Short mmCIF file of C-alpha atoms in Angstrom, two decimals:
data_model
loop_
_atom_site.label_atom_id
_atom_site.label_comp_id
_atom_site.label_asym_id
_atom_site.label_seq_id
_atom_site.Cartn_x
_atom_site.Cartn_y
_atom_site.Cartn_z
CA UNK I 224 -19.34 7.16 -27.36
CA UNK I 225 -15.84 5.80 -27.31
CA UNK I 226 -14.60 8.20 -24.69
CA UNK I 227 -17.39 7.01 -22.43
CA UNK I 228 -16.36 3.51 -22.82
CA UNK I 229 -12.62 4.65 -22.33
CA UNK I 230 -13.56 6.04 -19.18
CA UNK I 231 -15.46 2.94 -18.15
CA UNK I 232 -12.57 0.66 -18.95
CA UNK I 233 -10.06 2.93 -16.97
CA UNK I 234 -12.55 2.75 -14.06
CA UNK I 235 -12.77 -0.99 -14.41
CA UNK I 236 -9.02 -1.56 -14.79
CA UNK I 237 -8.25 0.58 -11.62
CA UNK I 238 -5.12 1.85 -13.09
CA UNK I 239 -3.70 -1.58 -14.26
CA UNK I 240 -1.44 -1.34 -17.34
CA UNK I 241 -0.89 -4.92 -18.14
CA UNK I 242 -3.58 -6.70 -20.36
CA UNK I 243 -6.35 -7.65 -18.37
CA UNK I 244 -7.99 -11.27 -18.64
CA UNK I 245 -11.08 -10.25 -17.31
CA UNK I 246 -13.26 -7.19 -17.45
CA UNK I 247 -16.58 -5.88 -16.29
CA UNK I 248 -18.42 -3.04 -17.64
CA UNK I 249 -21.88 -3.85 -16.39
CA UNK I 250 -23.97 -0.62 -16.26
CA UNK I 251 -20.76 1.52 -17.22
CA UNK I 252 -22.21 2.94 -20.46
CA UNK I 253 -25.82 3.28 -22.02
CA UNK I 254 -25.51 2.83 -25.73
CA UNK I 255 -27.50 5.32 -27.29
CA UNK I 256 -27.11 3.27 -30.80
CA UNK I 257 -27.48 -0.01 -29.02
CA UNK I 258 -23.93 -0.96 -30.31
CA UNK I 259 -20.61 -1.74 -28.79
CA UNK I 260 -17.70 0.59 -29.65
CA UNK I 261 -15.83 -0.14 -32.75
CA UNK I 262 -13.88 -3.57 -32.81
CA UNK I 263 -10.67 -1.98 -32.74
CA UNK I 264 -11.57 -0.56 -29.17
CA UNK I 265 -11.20 -4.03 -27.77
CA UNK I 266 -8.75 -5.91 -30.28
CA UNK I 267 -5.79 -3.82 -29.17
CA UNK I 268 -5.03 -3.99 -25.33
CA UNK I 269 -8.08 -5.84 -24.45
CA UNK I 270 -7.39 -8.68 -27.06
CA UNK I 271 -6.20 -11.35 -24.25
CA UNK I 272 -9.62 -10.93 -22.68
CA UNK I 273 -11.01 -14.50 -21.24
CA UNK I 274 -13.87 -13.07 -19.57
CA UNK I 275 -16.11 -10.04 -20.88
CA UNK I 276 -19.13 -8.82 -19.27
CA UNK I 277 -21.41 -6.19 -20.85
CA UNK I 278 -24.51 -6.55 -18.96
CA UNK I 279 -27.37 -3.82 -18.78
CA UNK I 280 -25.83 -1.27 -21.32
CA UNK I 281 -28.93 -1.03 -23.49
CA UNK I 282 -27.29 -3.34 -26.23
CA UNK I 283 -29.52 -4.26 -28.91
CA UNK I 284 -27.36 -5.32 -31.79
CA UNK I 285 -23.98 -7.59 -31.99
CA UNK I 286 -22.98 -6.26 -35.29
CA UNK I 287 -19.20 -5.72 -35.56
CA UNK I 288 -18.78 -7.67 -32.28
CA UNK I 289 -14.84 -7.51 -31.55
CA UNK I 290 -12.52 -10.67 -32.57
CA UNK I 291 -11.26 -11.81 -29.03
CA UNK I 292 -9.89 -15.38 -29.75
CA UNK I 293 -9.13 -16.02 -26.01
CA UNK I 294 -12.44 -15.31 -24.81
CA UNK I 295 -14.09 -18.23 -22.86
CA UNK I 296 -16.96 -16.56 -21.16
CA UNK I 297 -19.26 -13.76 -22.40
CA UNK I 298 -21.98 -12.12 -20.50
CA UNK I 299 -24.88 -10.07 -22.36
CA UNK I 300 -27.39 -10.44 -19.90
CA UNK I 301 -30.14 -7.60 -19.31
CA UNK I 302 -29.97 -6.22 -22.65
CA UNK I 303 -32.50 -5.73 -25.77
CA UNK I 304 -30.87 -8.13 -27.94
CA UNK I 305 -33.43 -9.89 -30.48
CA UNK I 306 -31.30 -11.64 -33.02
CA UNK I 307 -28.30 -11.32 -34.99
CA UNK I 308 -26.28 -14.06 -33.07
CA UNK I 309 -24.30 -14.65 -35.98
CA UNK I 310 -22.13 -12.13 -35.09
CA UNK I 311 -20.38 -13.96 -32.67
CA UNK I 312 -19.68 -16.60 -35.17
CA UNK I 313 -18.43 -14.02 -37.54
CA UNK I 314 -16.02 -12.72 -34.62
CA UNK I 315 -14.38 -16.21 -34.66
CA UNK I 316 -14.87 -16.75 -30.98
CA UNK I 317 -13.66 -20.12 -31.17
CA UNK I 318 -12.52 -20.40 -27.27
CA UNK I 319 -16.02 -19.27 -26.21
CA UNK I 320 -17.56 -21.88 -23.75
CA UNK I 321 -20.01 -20.18 -21.73
CA UNK I 322 -22.34 -17.63 -23.05
CA UNK I 323 -25.07 -15.84 -20.81
CA UNK I 324 -27.99 -14.03 -22.77
CA UNK I 325 -30.49 -13.91 -20.08
CA UNK I 326 -33.00 -11.10 -20.11
CA UNK I 327 -32.79 -10.45 -23.60
CA UNK I 328 -35.54 -10.37 -26.36
CA UNK I 329 -34.68 -13.68 -27.94
CA UNK I 330 -38.17 -15.25 -28.90
CA UNK I 331 -37.31 -18.37 -31.11
CA UNK I 332 -34.90 -21.42 -31.17
CA UNK I 333 -34.54 -20.66 -34.99
CA UNK I 334 -32.74 -17.24 -33.67
CA UNK I 335 -30.29 -19.58 -31.61
CA UNK I 336 -29.15 -21.69 -34.53
CA UNK I 337 -26.01 -19.63 -35.70
CA UNK I 338 -24.65 -20.48 -32.40
CA UNK I 339 -24.40 -24.21 -33.06
CA UNK I 340 -21.23 -23.33 -34.80
CA UNK I 341 -19.74 -22.60 -31.41
CA UNK I 342 -18.41 -25.21 -29.06
CA UNK I 343 -20.60 -23.85 -25.97
CA UNK I 344 -20.92 -25.78 -22.95
CA UNK I 345 -23.09 -23.31 -21.23
CA UNK I 346 -25.95 -21.09 -22.32
CA UNK I 347 -28.13 -19.16 -20.16
CA UNK I 348 -31.52 -17.80 -21.61
CA UNK I 349 -33.34 -17.11 -18.42
CA UNK I 350 -36.20 -14.64 -18.66
CA UNK I 351 -35.99 -14.76 -22.57
CA UNK I 352 -39.43 -15.00 -24.38
CA UNK I 353 -37.76 -18.25 -25.87
CA UNK I 354 -38.20 -20.02 -22.74
CA UNK I 355 -41.85 -20.03 -22.87
CA UNK I 356 -41.80 -22.08 -25.96
CA UNK I 357 -43.12 -25.84 -25.32
CA UNK I 358 -40.21 -28.45 -24.98
CA UNK I 359 -37.95 -25.38 -25.24
CA UNK I 360 -35.12 -27.24 -22.98
CA UNK I 361 -35.27 -30.39 -25.55
CA UNK I 362 -35.15 -28.39 -28.36
CA UNK I 363 -32.08 -26.23 -27.25
CA UNK I 364 -30.22 -29.44 -26.22
CA UNK I 365 -30.82 -31.01 -29.71
CA UNK I 366 -29.40 -27.80 -31.35
CA UNK I 367 -25.97 -27.97 -29.59
CA UNK I 368 -24.32 -31.30 -29.35
CA UNK I 369 -21.64 -29.81 -27.16
CA UNK I 370 -24.04 -28.15 -24.78
CA UNK I 371 -23.86 -29.32 -21.10
CA UNK I 372 -25.95 -26.68 -19.18
CA UNK I 373 -28.91 -24.69 -20.28
CA UNK I 374 -30.15 -22.05 -17.86
CA UNK I 375 -27.78 -23.58 -14.95
CA UNK I 376 -29.23 -26.95 -15.26
CA UNK I 377 -27.96 -30.04 -17.23
CA UNK I 378 -30.42 -32.13 -19.65
CA UNK I 379 -31.91 -34.09 -16.79
CA UNK I 380 -32.63 -30.80 -14.68
CA UNK I 381 -29.66 -31.21 -12.33
CA UNK I 382 -28.46 -27.64 -11.26
CA UNK I 383 -24.92 -26.80 -12.53
CA UNK I 384 -22.14 -27.15 -9.98
CA UNK I 385 -19.37 -24.69 -10.12
CA UNK I 386 -17.26 -25.54 -13.28
CA UNK I 387 -13.78 -25.05 -14.11
CA UNK I 388 -14.39 -21.92 -16.07
CA UNK I 389 -16.05 -20.41 -12.97
CA UNK I 390 -12.96 -21.59 -10.93
CA UNK I 391 -10.65 -19.85 -13.41
CA UNK I 392 -13.00 -16.92 -13.14
CA UNK I 393 -12.49 -16.72 -9.05
CA UNK I 394 -8.60 -17.13 -9.82
CA UNK I 395 -8.77 -14.29 -12.14
CA UNK I 396 -10.63 -11.93 -9.82
CA UNK I 397 -7.92 -13.22 -6.79
CA UNK I 398 -5.02 -12.80 -9.23
CA UNK I 399 -6.57 -9.04 -9.82
CA UNK I 400 -6.80 -8.66 -6.13
CA UNK I 401 -3.18 -9.91 -5.45
CA UNK I 402 -1.89 -7.78 -7.98
CA UNK I 403 -3.88 -4.66 -6.32
CA UNK I 404 -2.48 -5.92 -3.04
CA UNK I 405 0.79 -6.43 -4.36
CA UNK I 406 1.00 -2.56 -5.70
CA UNK I 407 -0.40 -1.42 -2.23
CA UNK I 408 2.43 -3.40 -0.49
CA UNK I 409 5.18 -1.67 -2.89
CA UNK I 410 3.49 1.64 -1.64
CA UNK I 411 3.57 0.60 1.83
CA UNK I 412 7.27 -0.37 1.53
CA UNK I 413 8.23 2.81 -0.19
CA UNK I 414 6.28 4.77 2.54
CA UNK I 415 7.94 2.80 5.30
CA UNK I 416 11.47 3.42 3.60
CA UNK I 417 10.69 7.11 3.40
CA UNK I 418 9.62 6.86 7.15
CA UNK I 419 12.81 5.19 7.89
CA UNK I 420 14.97 7.19 6.10
CA UNK I 421 13.18 10.31 8.03
CA UNK I 422 13.41 8.36 11.41
CA UNK I 423 17.25 7.81 10.55
CA UNK I 424 17.63 11.41 9.98
CA UNK I 425 15.75 12.20 13.11
CA UNK I 426 17.76 9.76 15.00
CA UNK I 427 20.94 11.27 13.71
CA UNK I 428 19.60 14.66 14.65
CA UNK I 429 18.91 13.65 18.14
CA UNK I 430 22.40 12.04 18.45
CA UNK I 431 23.90 15.40 17.45
CA UNK I 432 21.60 17.11 19.85
CA UNK I 433 22.65 14.94 22.64
CA UNK I 434 26.18 15.13 21.67
CA UNK I 435 25.87 19.02 21.82
CA UNK I 436 23.94 18.74 25.15
CA UNK I 437 26.96 16.36 26.45
CA UNK I 438 29.46 18.78 25.37
CA UNK I 439 27.62 21.59 27.31
CA UNK I 440 27.30 19.55 30.23
CA UNK I 441 30.98 18.80 30.28
CA UNK I 442 31.79 22.39 29.68
CA UNK I 443 29.62 23.26 32.89
CA UNK I 444 31.42 20.48 34.89
CA UNK I 445 34.61 21.76 33.60
CA UNK I 446 33.75 25.46 34.80
CA UNK I 447 32.45 23.79 38.08
CA UNK I 448 35.66 22.04 38.65
CA UNK I 449 37.84 25.19 37.78
CA UNK I 450 35.75 27.15 40.21
CA UNK I 451 36.26 24.68 42.76
CA UNK I 452 40.00 24.56 42.25
CA UNK I 453 40.32 28.42 42.10
CA UNK I 454 38.15 28.39 45.49
CA UNK I 455 40.43 25.96 46.97
CA UNK I 456 43.44 27.81 45.82
CA UNK I 457 41.94 31.02 47.39
CA UNK I 458 41.80 29.24 50.46
CA UNK I 459 45.13 27.83 50.44
CA UNK I 460 46.40 31.41 49.88
CA UNK I 461 44.36 32.65 52.60
CA UNK I 462 45.57 29.77 55.02
CA UNK I 463 49.23 30.71 53.86
CA UNK I 464 48.53 34.40 54.80
CA UNK I 465 47.30 33.37 58.19
CA UNK I 466 50.43 31.32 58.98
CA UNK I 467 52.35 34.06 57.76
CA UNK I 468 50.76 36.47 59.69
CA UNK I 469 51.10 34.21 62.93
CA UNK I 470 54.53 33.85 62.13
CA UNK I 471 55.21 37.42 62.14
CA UNK I 472 53.35 37.97 65.62
CA UNK I 473 55.63 35.07 66.96
CA UNK I 474 58.75 36.57 65.79
CA UNK I 475 57.69 40.20 67.23
CA UNK I 476 57.30 38.42 70.63
CA UNK I 477 60.28 36.70 70.52
CA UNK I 478 62.16 39.94 69.50
CA UNK I 479 60.58 41.50 72.55
CA UNK I 480 61.49 38.74 74.93
CA UNK I 481 65.34 38.99 73.60
CA UNK I 482 65.24 42.82 74.33
CA UNK I 483 64.14 42.12 78.02
CA UNK I 484 66.78 39.38 78.30
CA UNK I 485 69.39 41.94 77.11
CA UNK I 486 68.18 44.58 79.43
CA UNK I 487 68.49 42.33 82.43
CA UNK I 488 71.75 41.32 81.59
CA UNK I 489 72.90 44.88 81.23
CA UNK I 490 71.48 45.87 84.59
CA UNK I 491 73.34 42.83 86.11
CA UNK I 492 76.82 43.69 84.80
CA UNK I 493 76.16 47.30 86.04
CA UNK I 494 75.54 46.01 89.51
CA UNK I 495 78.62 43.77 89.61
CA UNK I 496 80.73 46.60 88.33
CA UNK I 497 79.42 48.74 91.30
CA UNK I 498 80.05 45.90 93.97
CA UNK I 499 83.75 45.75 92.59
CA UNK I 500 84.24 49.44 93.31
#
């Protein structure tokens, strides 16, 4: 049976490891023996509980109820409790102010007498057989000097407004939600950091790729410039060759002209010698 309660507590705490102040185990386990697990089950890591709800678990006996000195609100509704309420007194629940026993099997005001030793401010017996007794409300208020609300209404029949205990309960629930949100935020931050690291690595790889592409592009441009320079050099050489060729032709023509002039001069000198003879 303790294993079933262990699983129920683990599910209710949702992985939280710090000592809880509020714990709800409604319908979590169906007690075949009609009893809660041994007191040691609660008195360890659950000793700081301020709000405990164990509704609808087929509980019929409170014998051996755990000592929870900080407990302020206890919900035992929708069970099979007939009596034995002195077990709550024996557990020294001195801080208990709000007790919900609605829809149980308590049938007489006398069964409630042991609870007078507790300083209860709110007691809920709705749907219990005792509520059918004539003068039930006045008798119960007379039994508890500290009682302010019975079945969510005061002695004058005015419905109970939200009490400090209920406000504290809401704050505890909000704190639990805040703790879960904080855990989620931590997980989200870690995931974001991992994504950021991945992004940085991807950015570095991208930068390296861009540098490689730039080097390749520069290489292509250098090859293009070299090719252009070589082409210009070839053209220049070709032009030089053309100029040399043209120069050679000019020299040949000039040489031919010189030969003609020399031939004419030789013929002229020959005629002059013939004339003198």
